[in-house]
C-alpha cells in the first residue's frame, strides 16, 4: 500500500508541475498580477467540485460532515494564502525552481503532524527530512539569485500549502470511516474542499472585479490559462489525497517534492524548445546542480520509507 501511495504522490507531483507551468505562462506572458488567475480558476471548478461532493456525500455523515466542512474551510484559507504566495513568487522565479523549492513544506508539515497526529519520527526519517532541506538549499543557488521578496513569497506559499495539507489529512481520516474505499474518500474531500474554496473565492473575485477590473484576464485569457491550470490542479488533488490515504501526510509531501525532478526536466525541455519567457537558459553546471538537488528528494523518500 505504501508503494502505491508513493506512486500516486508522484503522479500528483507531475500534474502539479504542469499546473505551475500553466500559471507561469499566465503571469509572464500577460503581465497581469498572478492573483487574478486564482478567482477564475476557483469559479470554473465550482460546478464539478460541487457535483462531486453531492454525488459522494454519504448519508451516514450526519454531523460529521459539518466537522469535515470546517476542516475544509481551514484548507481554503491556507490554500488561498499559498496561491497568493505562488503567483507572486512566479513574477521573479522560474516555475521549475518554485516547484523544487516547495520541498521546504516538508519540515513544516512534519512539525505540525507532531502535534496534530501525535506522530514521532525515527532517526532515518529525520535524516530524510533533513535531505529535503539540503535539496532546497542547493536549488536556491542553482541559477540566478533569488531576491528576498521572492523568498518571502515562497515561505508564504509553502506555509499556506503545508497548513492546507494538514487540514486535508485530518478531514480525510474522518471521511475514510464513512466512504467506500480510498478513491471515494479522496474524491469526496476534493469536492468539499473545492466548494469551501469557492465560498472564499467568489466574494474575493467580486471585490477584485469591483476595484481592479482592468487587471482581470479577458475571456480568451481565461480559456487559454485558467482552464488548463484548473484541470491540472484538479487531477493533482485527486492523486494527492489518495496518496495521503495510503501512506501519510509527511510521506505524501516528500513524494510531492519529487516534482522538483520533474520540473527540472520540464524546464530544460521548455528552454531547449525556445520558451525562454518561461524558463531561461542555464549552463550545464547549473543543470547538474539542479538535478543533484532534485535527486536528493528521491533519497529522502527512500530513507523516510525505511
Short mmCIF file of C-alpha atoms in Angstrom, two decimals:
data_model
loop_
_atom_site.label_atom_id
_atom_site.label_comp_id
_atom_site.label_asym_id
_atom_site.label_seq_id
_atom_site.Cartn_x
_atom_site.Cartn_y
_atom_site.Cartn_z
CA UNK A 1 0.00 0.00 0.00
CA UNK A 2 2.88 2.37 0.78
CA UNK A 3 4.40 1.89 -2.69
CA UNK A 4 1.04 2.58 -4.32
CA UNK A 5 0.70 5.70 -2.18
CA UNK A 6 4.14 6.92 -3.24
CA UNK A 7 3.31 6.24 -6.91
CA UNK A 8 0.11 8.30 -6.59
CA UNK A 9 2.12 11.05 -4.89
CA UNK A 10 4.48 11.09 -7.87
CA UNK A 11 1.53 11.41 -10.25
CA UNK A 12 0.26 14.30 -8.13
CA UNK A 13 3.72 15.89 -8.37
CA UNK A 14 3.69 15.58 -12.17
CA UNK A 15 0.31 17.28 -12.57
CA UNK A 16 1.25 19.98 -10.05
CA UNK A 17 4.43 20.70 -12.03
CA UNK A 18 2.38 21.07 -15.19
CA UNK A 19 -0.11 23.35 -13.41
CA UNK A 20 2.77 25.60 -12.30
CA UNK A 21 3.86 25.86 -15.93
CA UNK A 22 0.31 26.89 -16.89
CA UNK A 23 0.12 29.58 -14.18
CA UNK A 24 3.66 30.72 -15.01
CA UNK A 25 2.57 31.19 -18.64
CA UNK A 26 -0.23 33.47 -17.49
CA UNK A 27 1.92 35.63 -15.19
CA UNK A 28 4.86 36.02 -17.54
CA UNK A 29 3.01 36.34 -20.87
CA UNK A 30 0.11 38.57 -19.90
CA UNK A 31 1.92 40.72 -17.34
CA UNK A 32 -1.17 40.57 -15.12
CA UNK A 33 -0.93 40.01 -11.35
CA UNK A 34 -0.97 36.31 -10.51
CA UNK A 35 -3.84 36.65 -8.04
CA UNK A 36 -6.20 37.49 -10.91
CA UNK A 37 -5.91 33.89 -12.14
CA UNK A 38 -6.92 32.37 -8.80
CA UNK A 39 -10.51 33.61 -8.69
CA UNK A 40 -11.45 32.49 -12.26
CA UNK A 41 -9.85 29.11 -11.56
CA UNK A 42 -11.99 28.60 -8.43
CA UNK A 43 -15.15 29.75 -10.20
CA UNK A 44 -14.50 27.42 -13.15
CA UNK A 45 -14.16 24.40 -10.86
CA UNK A 46 -17.09 25.19 -8.54
CA UNK A 47 -19.63 23.14 -10.53
CA UNK A 48 -17.54 19.93 -10.90
CA UNK A 49 -16.40 20.15 -7.28
CA UNK A 50 -19.97 20.69 -6.09
CA UNK A 51 -21.32 17.79 -8.14
CA UNK A 52 -18.53 15.54 -6.86
CA UNK A 53 -19.30 16.39 -3.22
CA UNK A 54 -23.07 15.98 -3.68
CA UNK A 55 -22.75 12.64 -5.51
CA UNK A 56 -20.34 11.09 -2.99
CA UNK A 57 -21.77 12.55 0.23
CA UNK A 58 -22.51 9.51 2.50
CA UNK A 59 -25.94 9.53 4.20
CA UNK A 60 -24.27 8.34 7.41
CA UNK A 61 -22.17 11.51 7.66
CA UNK A 62 -24.76 13.45 9.67
CA UNK A 63 -22.94 15.88 12.00
CA UNK A 64 -19.51 14.60 10.96
CA UNK A 65 -19.97 16.20 7.56
CA UNK A 66 -20.01 19.68 9.07
CA UNK A 67 -16.84 18.92 11.04
CA UNK A 68 -15.16 17.95 7.80
CA UNK A 69 -16.50 21.05 6.08
CA UNK A 70 -14.96 23.23 8.83
CA UNK A 71 -11.63 21.48 8.20
CA UNK A 72 -12.08 22.31 4.54
CA UNK A 73 -12.69 25.96 5.37
CA UNK A 74 -9.29 25.86 7.06
CA UNK A 75 -7.93 24.28 3.90
CA UNK A 76 -9.48 27.11 1.89
CA UNK A 77 -7.86 29.83 4.00
CA UNK A 78 -4.43 28.17 3.92
CA UNK A 79 -4.82 27.19 0.24
CA UNK A 80 -5.67 30.73 -0.90
CA UNK A 81 -2.75 32.01 1.17
CA UNK A 82 -0.49 29.55 -0.64
CA UNK A 83 -1.94 30.56 -4.02
CA UNK A 84 -1.13 34.23 -3.38
CA UNK A 85 2.45 33.33 -2.47
CA UNK A 86 2.78 31.11 -5.54
CA UNK A 87 1.52 33.70 -8.02
CA UNK A 88 3.63 36.49 -6.53
CA UNK A 89 6.80 34.35 -6.46
CA UNK A 90 6.32 33.46 -10.14
CA UNK A 91 6.95 37.10 -11.08
CA UNK A 92 10.65 36.64 -10.40
CA UNK A 93 11.37 32.91 -10.14
CA UNK A 94 11.18 30.20 -12.82
CA UNK A 95 8.31 27.68 -12.38
CA UNK A 96 10.74 24.74 -12.20
CA UNK A 97 12.63 26.29 -9.28
CA UNK A 98 9.42 27.17 -7.45
CA UNK A 99 8.21 23.57 -7.74
CA UNK A 100 11.52 22.31 -6.37
CA UNK A 101 11.80 24.85 -3.56
CA UNK A 102 8.34 23.94 -2.32
CA UNK A 103 10.01 20.96 -0.68
CA UNK A 104 10.51 23.44 2.17
CA UNK A 105 6.95 22.44 3.03
CA UNK A 106 8.13 19.01 4.26
CA UNK A 107 9.64 20.06 7.63
CA UNK A 108 6.66 22.37 8.26
CA UNK A 109 4.21 19.51 7.70
CA UNK A 110 6.35 17.18 9.81
CA UNK A 111 6.36 19.63 12.70
CA UNK A 112 2.59 20.23 12.53
CA UNK A 113 1.98 16.45 12.34
CA UNK A 114 3.80 16.01 15.66
CA UNK A 115 1.01 17.99 17.31
CA UNK A 116 -1.98 17.17 15.07
CA UNK A 117 -1.41 13.38 14.86
CA UNK A 118 1.00 12.79 17.82
CA UNK A 119 3.46 11.48 15.25
CA UNK A 120 7.06 10.55 16.08
CA UNK A 121 9.95 10.01 13.66
CA UNK A 122 12.84 7.54 13.53
CA UNK A 123 16.44 8.80 13.01
CA UNK A 124 16.34 7.69 9.35
CA UNK A 125 13.08 9.55 8.78
CA UNK A 126 14.56 12.69 10.33
CA UNK A 127 17.58 12.28 8.05
CA UNK A 128 15.23 12.05 5.06
CA UNK A 129 13.51 15.29 6.13
CA UNK A 130 16.94 16.95 6.54
CA UNK A 131 17.89 15.89 2.99
CA UNK A 132 14.85 17.75 1.71
CA UNK A 133 16.23 20.93 3.29
CA UNK A 134 19.64 20.24 1.72
CA UNK A 135 17.95 19.91 -1.65
CA UNK A 136 16.19 23.25 -1.22
CA UNK A 137 19.44 24.95 -0.18
CA UNK A 138 21.21 23.59 -3.27
CA UNK A 139 18.39 24.69 -5.57
CA UNK A 140 18.43 28.22 -4.17
CA UNK A 141 21.94 28.60 -5.65
CA UNK A 142 21.32 26.69 -8.90
CA UNK A 143 20.71 29.60 -11.22
CA UNK A 144 20.12 33.33 -10.83
CA UNK A 145 19.98 34.73 -7.31
CA UNK A 146 16.54 34.68 -5.68
CA UNK A 147 15.75 38.06 -4.12
CA UNK A 148 14.49 38.46 -0.56
CA UNK A 149 10.99 39.42 -1.74
CA UNK A 150 10.71 36.24 -3.79
CA UNK A 151 11.96 34.23 -0.80
CA UNK A 152 9.34 35.87 1.42
CA UNK A 153 6.58 34.92 -1.03
CA UNK A 154 7.96 31.36 -1.27
CA UNK A 155 7.84 30.99 2.53
CA UNK A 156 4.31 32.43 2.47
CA UNK A 157 3.40 29.91 -0.23
CA UNK A 158 4.91 26.84 1.46
CA UNK A 159 3.46 27.68 4.88
CA UNK A 160 0.00 28.11 3.35
CA UNK A 161 0.13 24.84 1.43
CA UNK A 162 1.53 22.99 4.47
CA UNK A 163 -1.43 24.12 6.60
CA UNK A 164 -3.78 23.14 3.80
CA UNK A 165 -2.27 19.63 3.54
CA UNK A 166 -2.62 19.01 7.27
CA UNK A 167 -6.28 20.14 7.28
CA UNK A 168 -6.93 17.84 4.33
CA UNK A 169 -5.26 14.91 6.11
CA UNK A 170 -7.45 15.43 9.19
CA UNK A 171 -10.62 15.58 7.07
CA UNK A 172 -9.54 12.55 5.03
CA UNK A 173 -9.01 10.48 8.18
CA UNK A 174 -12.56 11.26 9.31
CA UNK A 175 -14.15 10.76 5.87
CA UNK A 176 -12.48 7.37 5.32
CA UNK A 177 -14.68 5.89 8.07
CA UNK A 178 -17.82 6.57 6.03
CA UNK A 179 -16.69 6.13 2.40
CA UNK A 180 -16.37 3.02 0.27
CA UNK A 181 -12.64 2.93 -0.43
CA UNK A 182 -9.72 5.32 -0.77
CA UNK A 183 -10.75 6.81 -4.11
CA UNK A 184 -14.26 7.66 -2.91
CA UNK A 185 -12.93 9.34 0.24
CA UNK A 186 -10.29 11.25 -1.73
CA UNK A 187 -12.73 12.44 -4.38
CA UNK A 188 -15.25 13.48 -1.70
CA UNK A 189 -12.68 15.59 0.16
CA UNK A 190 -11.52 17.17 -3.11
CA UNK A 191 -15.15 18.07 -3.86
CA UNK A 192 -15.80 19.55 -0.40
CA UNK A 193 -12.52 21.48 -0.45
CA UNK A 194 -13.40 22.93 -3.87
CA UNK A 195 -16.77 24.15 -2.58
CA UNK A 196 -15.11 25.60 0.56
CA UNK A 197 -12.53 27.41 -1.57
CA UNK A 198 -15.29 28.83 -3.73
CA UNK A 199 -17.01 30.22 -0.61
CA UNK A 200 -13.95 32.44 -0.19
CA UNK A 201 -13.03 32.87 -3.85
CA UNK A 202 -16.39 34.16 -5.12
CA UNK A 203 -16.68 37.17 -2.74
CA UNK A 204 -12.97 37.85 -3.29
CA UNK A 205 -13.49 37.75 -7.05
CA UNK A 206 -16.39 40.21 -6.73
CA UNK A 207 -14.23 42.65 -4.75
CA UNK A 208 -11.35 42.26 -7.17
CA UNK A 209 -13.68 42.85 -10.13
CA UNK A 210 -15.10 45.96 -8.43
CA UNK A 211 -11.78 47.64 -7.68
CA UNK A 212 -9.32 46.16 -10.20
CA UNK A 213 -11.41 45.29 -13.25
CA UNK A 214 -8.68 46.28 -15.70
CA UNK A 215 -6.28 43.72 -14.18
CA UNK A 216 -8.60 40.76 -14.78
CA UNK A 217 -8.00 38.29 -17.60
CA UNK A 218 -10.15 38.53 -20.69
CA UNK A 219 -12.40 35.65 -21.75
CA UNK A 220 -9.75 34.40 -24.16
CA UNK A 221 -7.05 34.52 -21.49
CA UNK A 222 -9.27 32.56 -19.12
CA UNK A 223 -9.74 29.81 -21.70
CA UNK A 224 -6.03 29.76 -22.53
CA UNK A 225 -4.62 29.81 -18.98
CA UNK A 226 -7.24 29.40 -16.22
CA UNK A 227 -8.91 26.29 -17.69
CA UNK A 228 -5.66 24.26 -18.09
CA UNK A 229 -4.48 25.38 -14.65
CA UNK A 230 -7.81 24.38 -13.05
CA UNK A 231 -7.97 20.96 -14.74
CA UNK A 232 -4.35 20.06 -13.98
CA UNK A 233 -4.74 21.10 -10.34
CA UNK A 234 -7.99 19.13 -10.02
CA UNK A 235 -6.35 15.89 -11.21
CA UNK A 236 -3.30 16.53 -9.00
CA UNK A 237 -5.52 16.88 -5.91
CA UNK A 238 -7.29 13.56 -6.55
CA UNK A 239 -3.94 11.73 -6.74
CA UNK A 240 -2.52 13.64 -3.75
CA UNK A 241 -5.38 12.80 -1.40
CA UNK A 242 -5.28 9.15 -2.41
CA UNK A 243 -1.55 9.26 -1.62
CA UNK A 244 -2.28 10.74 1.84
CA UNK A 245 -4.84 7.99 2.49
CA UNK A 246 -2.47 5.16 1.54
CA UNK A 247 0.69 6.49 3.20
CA UNK A 248 0.71 9.54 5.48
CA UNK A 249 0.78 13.30 5.06
CA UNK A 250 4.57 13.62 5.54
CA UNK A 251 5.39 10.82 3.08
CA UNK A 252 2.90 12.32 0.65
CA UNK A 253 4.57 15.71 0.99
CA UNK A 254 8.01 14.20 0.36
CA UNK A 255 6.63 12.42 -2.71
CA UNK A 256 5.22 15.75 -3.89
CA UNK A 257 8.72 17.17 -3.60
CA UNK A 258 9.74 14.83 -6.42
CA UNK A 259 8.10 17.37 -8.69
CA UNK A 260 11.49 19.07 -8.40
CA UNK A 261 12.95 16.25 -10.53
CA UNK A 262 10.10 16.56 -13.00
CA UNK A 263 10.21 20.36 -13.08
CA UNK A 264 13.94 20.39 -13.79
CA UNK A 265 13.34 18.10 -16.79
CA UNK A 266 10.28 20.06 -17.97
CA UNK A 267 12.12 23.37 -17.56
CA UNK A 268 15.07 22.08 -19.58
CA UNK A 269 12.75 20.91 -22.36
CA UNK A 270 10.94 24.27 -22.44
CA UNK A 271 14.21 26.20 -22.64
CA UNK A 272 15.51 23.89 -25.41
CA UNK A 273 12.33 24.46 -27.42
CA UNK A 274 12.66 28.22 -27.17
CA UNK A 275 10.16 29.08 -24.40
CA UNK A 276 12.69 31.39 -22.78
CA UNK A 277 9.98 33.62 -21.28
CA UNK A 278 9.07 30.69 -19.00
CA UNK A 279 12.44 29.08 -18.35
CA UNK A 280 15.69 30.90 -19.04
CA UNK A 281 18.64 29.01 -20.49
CA UNK A 282 21.00 27.50 -17.91
CA UNK A 283 24.58 26.28 -18.09
CA UNK A 284 25.47 22.61 -17.86
CA UNK A 285 26.84 23.10 -14.32
CA UNK A 286 23.62 24.74 -13.12
CA UNK A 287 21.55 21.95 -14.67
CA UNK A 288 23.72 19.32 -12.94
CA UNK A 289 23.31 21.10 -9.58
CA UNK A 290 19.55 21.20 -10.03
CA UNK A 291 19.46 17.53 -11.00
CA UNK A 292 21.60 16.51 -7.99
CA UNK A 293 19.42 18.57 -5.65
CA UNK A 294 16.29 17.00 -7.11
CA UNK A 295 17.82 13.50 -6.75
CA UNK A 296 18.25 14.16 -3.02
CA UNK A 297 14.44 14.14 -2.83
CA UNK A 298 14.38 10.58 -4.15
CA UNK A 299 16.90 9.55 -1.48
CA UNK A 300 14.79 11.36 1.15
CA UNK A 301 11.74 9.29 0.15
CA UNK A 302 13.74 6.06 0.46
CA UNK A 303 15.02 7.00 3.92
CA UNK A 304 11.60 8.07 5.17
CA UNK A 305 10.00 4.84 3.94
CA UNK A 306 12.68 2.64 5.59
#
